[in-house]
XYZ file of C-alpha atoms in Angstrom:
499
model
C -6.430 24.034 -0.351
C -5.248 20.782 1.208
C -2.170 22.773 0.741
C -3.619 25.249 3.556
C -4.489 23.027 5.518
C -1.688 20.786 5.956
C 0.179 23.955 6.709
C -1.519 25.371 9.428
C -2.251 21.584 11.253
C 2.057 21.362 10.587
C 2.455 24.901 12.114
C 0.458 24.330 14.841
C 0.194 20.721 16.423
C -2.318 21.490 18.734
C -4.870 23.402 16.324
C -8.655 21.912 16.535
C -10.184 22.482 12.740
C -13.793 23.099 13.725
C -14.973 23.942 10.122
C -14.748 21.390 7.666
C -18.121 19.981 6.831
C -18.536 22.796 3.942
C -15.201 21.886 2.442
C -16.412 18.212 2.266
C -19.952 19.264 0.653
C -17.781 21.560 -1.649
C -19.346 20.832 -5.688
C -15.540 21.048 -6.829
C -14.277 18.615 -3.792
C -17.247 16.178 -4.400
C -15.901 16.497 -8.472
C -12.391 16.065 -7.510
C -13.898 12.822 -5.613
C -15.706 11.146 -8.394
C -12.673 11.433 -10.982
C -10.562 9.701 -8.748
C -13.054 7.134 -8.213
C -13.530 7.062 -12.178
C -9.769 6.501 -12.716
C -10.117 3.288 -10.327
C -11.312 -0.105 -11.600
C -13.622 -0.674 -8.653
C -15.838 2.009 -9.786
C -17.395 -0.838 -11.721
C -18.268 -3.034 -8.906
C -21.380 -2.212 -7.248
C -22.500 -2.097 -3.659
C -25.474 -3.512 -2.489
C -27.290 -0.742 -4.323
C -26.216 -2.472 -7.676
C -25.290 1.057 -8.669
C -22.062 1.381 -10.897
C -20.059 3.802 -12.362
C -21.835 2.873 -15.926
C -25.301 3.031 -14.357
C -24.724 6.137 -12.890
C -23.562 7.772 -16.183
C -26.421 6.636 -18.336
C -28.902 7.575 -15.759
C -31.675 10.448 -16.187
C -28.969 13.436 -15.566
C -26.359 11.506 -15.404
C -23.182 11.851 -12.907
C -24.140 15.303 -12.241
C -27.218 14.941 -11.214
C -26.018 12.074 -8.527
C -23.631 14.480 -7.307
C -26.007 17.293 -6.509
C -28.128 14.479 -4.907
C -25.399 13.540 -2.569
C -24.314 17.188 -1.707
C -27.697 17.699 -0.787
C -28.346 14.701 1.495
C -25.086 16.013 3.236
C -26.145 19.297 3.763
C -29.820 18.419 4.769
C -28.041 15.889 7.234
C -30.290 13.128 5.984
C -27.217 11.208 4.575
C -27.152 7.557 5.706
C -24.143 4.916 4.715
C -25.942 1.831 3.451
C -24.420 -1.601 4.748
C -21.164 -2.769 2.921
C -21.116 -5.770 1.073
C -18.477 -8.272 2.393
C -16.754 -10.908 0.217
C -14.020 -13.170 1.120
C -10.776 -13.067 -0.916
C -8.136 -15.596 -0.729
C -5.024 -14.914 0.713
C -2.103 -15.560 -1.843
C 0.134 -18.108 -0.224
C -2.325 -19.557 1.830
C -4.749 -21.963 0.816
C -8.042 -22.258 3.024
C -7.719 -18.810 4.460
C -9.489 -15.561 3.309
C -9.187 -12.414 3.926
C -12.592 -10.275 4.827
C -13.290 -7.125 2.289
C -16.115 -4.915 2.816
C -17.615 -3.732 -0.784
C -19.484 -0.086 -0.082
C -21.735 1.679 -2.517
C -20.529 3.866 -4.594
C -22.107 6.809 -2.886
C -20.528 6.112 -0.173
C -17.361 5.497 -1.552
C -17.544 8.956 -3.213
C -18.326 10.816 0.145
C -15.308 8.796 1.907
C -13.404 10.138 -0.576
C -14.060 13.380 -0.222
C -14.235 13.059 3.719
C -10.255 11.998 2.929
C -9.374 14.625 0.438
C -10.122 17.478 3.667
C -8.616 14.524 6.571
C -5.991 13.313 5.105
C -3.879 16.941 4.822
C -4.583 17.794 8.269
C -3.179 14.267 9.834
C -0.479 13.706 7.338
C 1.154 16.286 9.154
C 1.110 14.218 12.522
C 2.283 11.289 10.599
C 5.587 10.012 11.755
C 8.286 9.438 8.556
C 8.522 5.575 9.693
C 4.989 5.281 9.069
C 4.910 4.236 4.733
C 1.401 2.365 4.534
C -1.252 4.400 2.178
C 0.634 7.474 2.593
C 0.919 9.670 -0.687
C 4.483 9.440 -2.154
C 5.222 6.869 0.106
C 5.688 2.898 -0.811
C 6.618 -0.209 0.086
C 10.438 -0.075 -1.480
C 10.874 3.429 0.785
C 10.084 1.106 3.455
C 12.460 -1.787 2.598
C 15.450 0.768 1.515
C 15.290 2.399 5.109
C 15.629 -1.096 6.715
C 18.653 -1.929 4.402
C 20.043 1.797 5.083
C 20.171 0.749 9.115
C 21.465 -2.904 8.468
C 24.493 -1.040 6.222
C 27.740 0.567 8.116
C 28.191 3.932 8.214
C 30.660 6.683 9.192
C 30.757 5.355 12.834
C 31.634 2.062 12.047
C 29.252 -1.671 11.354
C 25.281 -1.301 12.073
C 24.209 -1.712 15.701
C 20.939 -3.439 14.679
C 21.204 -7.244 15.943
C 18.145 -8.732 16.588
C 14.533 -8.182 14.697
C 10.857 -8.206 16.471
C 8.626 -9.141 13.565
C 5.380 -7.700 14.211
C 1.662 -9.133 13.525
C -0.808 -7.715 15.038
C -4.174 -10.327 14.779
C -6.686 -8.896 13.016
C -6.125 -5.541 13.127
C -8.599 -3.709 11.069
C -10.971 -5.660 12.233
C -10.618 -5.074 15.550
C -9.540 -1.348 15.998
C -11.703 0.251 19.070
C -14.267 2.721 17.734
C -14.263 4.969 20.770
C -10.446 4.854 21.353
C -9.995 6.057 17.208
C -12.587 9.021 17.574
C -10.325 10.105 20.687
C -7.411 10.515 18.162
C -9.784 11.904 15.410
C -11.480 14.925 18.308
C -7.881 16.062 18.675
C -7.353 17.477 15.425
C -11.217 17.578 14.496
C -13.640 19.707 16.109
C -16.636 19.917 13.677
C -19.628 17.773 15.076
C -20.689 16.876 11.344
C -17.249 15.711 10.472
C -17.038 13.564 12.867
C -20.763 12.317 13.041
C -19.983 11.222 9.695
C -16.904 9.619 10.408
C -18.795 7.104 13.070
C -21.569 6.593 11.070
C -19.252 5.314 8.211
C -17.662 2.669 10.890
C -20.632 1.330 12.533
C -22.377 1.010 9.089
C -23.330 -2.451 8.584
C -22.126 -5.534 7.108
C -23.989 -7.337 4.697
C -22.362 -10.996 4.836
C -24.728 -14.293 3.547
C -27.959 -12.543 3.501
C -27.983 -11.076 7.421
C -26.835 -7.504 8.427
C -24.842 -7.071 11.678
C -23.310 -4.369 12.966
C -19.928 -4.540 14.166
C -19.104 -2.575 17.303
C -15.095 -2.466 16.671
C -13.050 -2.146 13.096
C -12.982 0.089 10.225
C -13.985 -2.581 7.072
C -11.208 -3.234 4.590
C -12.146 -2.233 1.403
C -13.636 1.124 2.764
C -11.768 4.380 1.132
C -11.400 6.262 4.436
C -10.494 3.268 6.162
C -6.612 2.564 5.654
C -6.539 6.395 7.196
C -8.218 5.705 10.561
C -6.188 3.171 10.229
C -2.868 4.644 10.680
C -4.539 7.693 13.044
C -5.173 5.081 15.304
C -1.779 2.703 14.944
C 0.071 6.044 14.975
C 0.563 5.660 18.866
C 3.060 2.840 18.022
C 5.708 5.605 16.634
C 4.737 7.805 19.739
C 5.813 4.865 21.550
C 8.940 4.671 20.203
C 9.306 8.096 19.827
C 12.774 8.677 21.429
C 14.540 6.599 18.661
C 12.503 7.967 15.623
C 12.531 11.539 13.827
C 9.294 12.761 15.188
C 6.798 14.356 12.698
C 8.698 17.555 12.537
C 11.741 16.944 13.542
C 15.065 16.085 11.622
C 16.530 12.646 11.286
C 19.808 13.762 12.820
C 18.342 14.507 16.055
C 17.008 11.596 16.364
C 20.353 10.248 15.571
C 22.095 11.633 18.520
C 19.186 10.394 21.235
C 20.169 6.947 19.793
C 23.916 7.645 19.802
C 23.143 8.890 23.440
C 21.577 5.535 24.568
C 24.154 3.616 22.758
C 27.653 5.190 24.406
C 25.702 4.685 27.829
C 24.721 0.708 27.165
C 20.857 1.373 26.817
C 19.678 -0.473 23.721
C 17.606 1.426 20.735
C 14.627 0.532 19.227
C 13.505 1.675 15.583
C 10.085 1.375 13.806
C 9.226 0.698 10.326
C 5.846 0.623 9.857
C 3.810 -0.298 6.779
C 0.032 -0.124 7.766
C -0.755 -3.173 10.121
C 2.467 -4.526 9.557
C 6.189 -3.423 11.231
C 9.394 -4.203 11.909
C 11.383 -3.172 15.208
C 15.152 -3.260 14.764
C 16.361 -3.581 18.249
C 20.420 -2.238 18.418
C 20.903 -4.589 21.829
C 20.800 -7.840 22.943
C 18.411 -11.181 22.179
C 17.276 -10.713 26.010
C 16.392 -6.903 25.450
C 14.578 -7.547 22.186
C 12.547 -10.727 24.072
C 11.932 -8.026 26.978
C 10.525 -5.317 24.484
C 8.185 -7.999 22.492
C 6.315 -8.701 25.757
C 6.359 -5.261 26.929
C 5.093 -4.129 23.341
C 2.276 -6.918 23.751
C 1.268 -5.326 26.995
C 1.332 -1.707 25.502
C -1.087 -2.590 22.608
C -3.760 -4.967 24.700
C -4.259 -1.882 27.697
C -3.676 1.393 24.782
C -5.366 -0.016 21.962
C -7.125 -3.147 22.709
C -5.446 -4.747 20.039
C -3.663 -8.248 20.246
C -0.179 -9.215 18.729
C 0.134 -12.695 16.888
C 1.759 -14.749 18.947
C 2.693 -17.152 16.639
C 3.669 -14.531 13.680
C 5.579 -12.286 16.456
C 9.066 -13.598 16.411
C 12.578 -12.346 17.439
C 14.972 -12.950 14.497
C 18.737 -12.401 14.533
C 19.635 -9.773 11.374
C 22.027 -12.167 10.041
C 19.175 -14.906 9.911
C 16.910 -12.788 7.719
C 13.297 -12.205 7.785
C 10.586 -11.205 5.286
C 8.840 -8.183 4.962
C 6.473 -6.850 2.668
C 6.982 -9.317 -0.285
C 11.312 -9.418 0.191
C 13.430 -11.336 2.280
C 15.350 -8.998 4.063
C 18.933 -10.223 5.880
C 22.325 -8.909 6.922
C 25.066 -10.264 5.056
C 28.421 -9.929 3.408
C 29.114 -7.354 0.962
C 30.720 -8.938 -1.945
C 33.444 -7.124 -2.560
C 34.364 -4.919 0.873
C 33.296 -8.085 3.170
C 31.618 -6.109 5.474
C 28.107 -6.580 6.825
C 25.347 -4.747 5.072
C 21.503 -4.852 4.555
C 20.161 -6.793 1.217
C 16.987 -7.305 -0.187
C 16.063 -11.224 -1.995
C 13.528 -12.578 -3.556
C 12.429 -15.168 -1.657
C 12.170 -18.911 -2.847
C 8.354 -18.799 -1.751
C 7.725 -16.029 -3.949
C 9.194 -17.582 -6.970
C 7.452 -20.844 -6.523
C 4.474 -19.118 -6.293
C 4.868 -17.263 -9.300
C 5.865 -20.666 -11.238
C 2.404 -22.048 -9.980
C 0.498 -19.457 -11.178
C 2.115 -19.414 -14.682
C 1.763 -23.355 -14.833
C -2.125 -22.606 -14.507
C -1.826 -20.252 -17.085
C -0.249 -22.501 -18.956
C -2.089 -25.781 -18.949
C -3.785 -27.827 -21.568
C -6.843 -26.198 -20.598
C -5.983 -23.084 -22.089
C -4.271 -24.345 -25.198
C -7.890 -23.296 -26.736
C -6.869 -19.673 -26.544
C -4.783 -18.091 -29.359
C -1.138 -17.390 -28.077
C -1.682 -13.439 -28.398
C -4.771 -13.641 -25.904
C -2.247 -15.712 -23.849
C 0.683 -13.069 -23.482
C -1.990 -10.600 -23.406
C -2.473 -11.949 -19.396
C 1.526 -12.896 -18.935
C 3.020 -9.836 -20.048
C 1.327 -7.487 -17.191
C 2.231 -9.985 -14.678
C 5.842 -10.015 -15.872
C 5.934 -6.366 -15.779
C 4.842 -5.822 -12.357
C 6.739 -8.724 -10.590
C 10.042 -7.660 -12.821
C 9.066 -3.649 -11.037
C 8.544 -4.661 -7.863
C 11.701 -7.351 -7.281
C 14.023 -5.310 -9.524
C 15.507 -4.369 -6.863
C 16.415 -7.451 -4.885
C 20.120 -8.451 -4.625
C 21.462 -10.932 -7.516
C 17.897 -10.425 -8.949
C 19.512 -11.156 -12.543
C 19.909 -14.337 -11.714
C 16.815 -15.438 -11.163
C 14.976 -13.357 -13.758
C 17.205 -15.204 -16.021
C 15.949 -18.455 -14.750
C 12.793 -17.324 -15.127
C 13.400 -16.214 -19.011
C 14.827 -19.834 -19.544
C 12.180 -21.435 -17.645
C 9.201 -19.521 -19.403
C 10.867 -20.130 -22.673
C 10.566 -24.024 -22.195
C 7.357 -23.773 -20.757
C 5.440 -21.854 -23.782
C 6.776 -24.206 -26.394
C 5.298 -27.271 -24.748
C 2.306 -25.147 -24.362
C 2.302 -24.174 -28.909
C 3.313 -28.084 -29.206
C -0.099 -29.304 -27.349
C -1.973 -26.295 -29.203
C -0.886 -27.258 -32.118
C -0.594 -30.826 -32.398
C 1.527 -32.742 -35.159
C 3.110 -29.564 -36.553
C 7.234 -29.628 -35.913
C 9.221 -28.046 -33.775
C 10.678 -26.062 -36.719
C 7.101 -25.260 -37.684
C 6.518 -23.945 -34.459
C 9.498 -21.744 -34.061
C 8.756 -20.629 -37.565
C 5.706 -19.307 -36.971
C 5.518 -18.352 -33.709
C 9.691 -17.260 -32.529
C 10.596 -13.566 -33.129
C 14.004 -12.233 -33.067
C 14.889 -9.549 -30.587
C 18.458 -9.154 -30.438
C 20.983 -11.020 -32.799
C 21.406 -13.784 -29.965
C 18.172 -14.024 -28.546
C 14.284 -14.718 -29.601
C 11.213 -15.023 -28.213
C 7.559 -15.864 -28.508
C 4.807 -13.548 -30.060
C 1.680 -13.802 -32.398
C 1.028 -10.722 -34.673
C 2.158 -7.571 -32.799
C 2.455 -8.536 -29.175
C 5.471 -10.675 -27.823
C 6.217 -12.352 -25.188
C 7.881 -9.789 -22.365
C 11.104 -10.898 -20.255
C 11.944 -10.914 -17.098
C 15.436 -9.816 -17.281
C 14.368 -6.321 -19.831
C 15.245 -3.227 -18.024
C 18.130 -4.589 -15.843
C 17.901 -4.238 -11.871
C 19.177 -1.471 -9.608
C 19.220 -0.282 -5.983
C 16.541 1.508 -4.766
C 17.258 4.834 -3.343
C 16.834 5.812 0.116
C 14.640 8.874 0.096
C 15.365 9.361 3.748
C 12.535 10.981 6.196
C 11.639 13.683 3.889
C 9.690 12.512 1.374
C 7.079 14.934 -1.240
C 3.278 14.273 -0.246
C 2.451 17.071 -2.347
C 1.478 19.701 -0.168
C 5.397 19.812 1.560
C 7.241 20.187 -0.929
C 7.394 24.209 -0.472
C 7.882 23.726 3.071
C 10.591 21.019 2.807
C 12.442 21.882 -0.364
C 11.485 17.901 -1.707
C 10.603 16.992 -4.771
C 7.088 17.782 -6.495
C 4.837 14.872 -6.204
C 2.858 14.726 -9.536
C -0.114 12.777 -9.157
C -1.429 15.536 -6.951
C -2.438 18.043 -8.555
C -3.928 17.153 -11.595
C -6.499 19.659 -13.143
C -9.808 19.367 -12.913
C -10.808 19.953 -16.371
C -14.255 19.119 -18.845
C -16.866 20.501 -15.981
C -17.867 24.101 -14.927
C -21.002 24.738 -12.660
C -23.465 27.563 -12.753
C -26.133 27.808 -10.226
C -27.275 24.441 -8.468
C -25.868 21.824 -10.827
C -22.660 21.702 -12.372
C -22.328 21.473 -16.128
């Protein structure tokens, strides 16, 4: 059904879907939504009603009765979203600053997931290919590789990108105008029951410090449908720069010819790459033209979307000076062999310092009461996740080697504090493990310390503008996204109840 919705939406950009509520209430959709929630660790976190996945599974009737109750409430139009429980999450690297996170009830998360399963294929056909945030099959590395591609030289010569506008929308998720957002949703969805349900989630209260407040703007961060609604609202940014970026149903070569036409006639071009509310604009023009576009963009956001650009964080930066985006440092620098200016991804020094500080807290004197095996159980996921994300940075192997040497000494000192009075030789004899003929690591029992340098480094391959989302593989001839059609197994249904 999702493939059909995507194909219908893509083939007819003006089509308004008017019969979607039955798909939202479909038992198979609700069951699929529950399986998607169950794979997420957030299902263990209860909302204001105190219900978690385990409590629902232990109730009389279990999950199947829970799904049937929600289905009946939806069909009888008696379902009402509950207020979300707000928690303040510290921002990494910014002490004293917090990000508000809303935790809906499990039933609200289930309905939002079922709603998202129906709406996402429809709007996915309208999203521009230069938008990467919270979209199936796309990642931060796809956005970074596209930036790198436009900074690299091509057959026509060196890259014409000289300046970058670093965009930052002030409190984007908290200030999205409900009226403007619903206008964009109504352009594609004509089912009044679905529209009423979306608006009910937008207007659900927020429980903070014992008081419930009802917002007049914004989508709560933490809601399953919030990223999709934010992408629908912010797609107006891509529409503004539609002359220079490929459209949803357009080949990238067509937009390339339009940019070349502007370059030949002495006009600047602006290439937008967005990940949720973070975006950069690659400017092929002068600094004065970039500054002028920055002011015009701020006015556009204020008048058309009722949003504000952050004056402190929205900067115009030279491509050779570099800028931070999605955890990487992007810079236009000379290639090691050819000497030509190319786009490079580097690990920011601030990220290295934050990692060292985090490992120091995990290996300070207060943690010596646990076993080495338990410590490695918390360190290894951090090492593997950090390594897998930054292995595509230029010169990452140097930083990885330094981190491995530093971490070896850090754990050696931690073991000396743990095993007081034990010689270095005895500590090595007990905890050192041989990895190869010349390399050693720390370990206990069957758990050994993972290394940052294990697996090497690579360059992330730019996949272009046609990326599989699980529904467009037949239309575009792209590789199928394997996580989309996981079969529903273990459940069948007879009569009114799922069995």
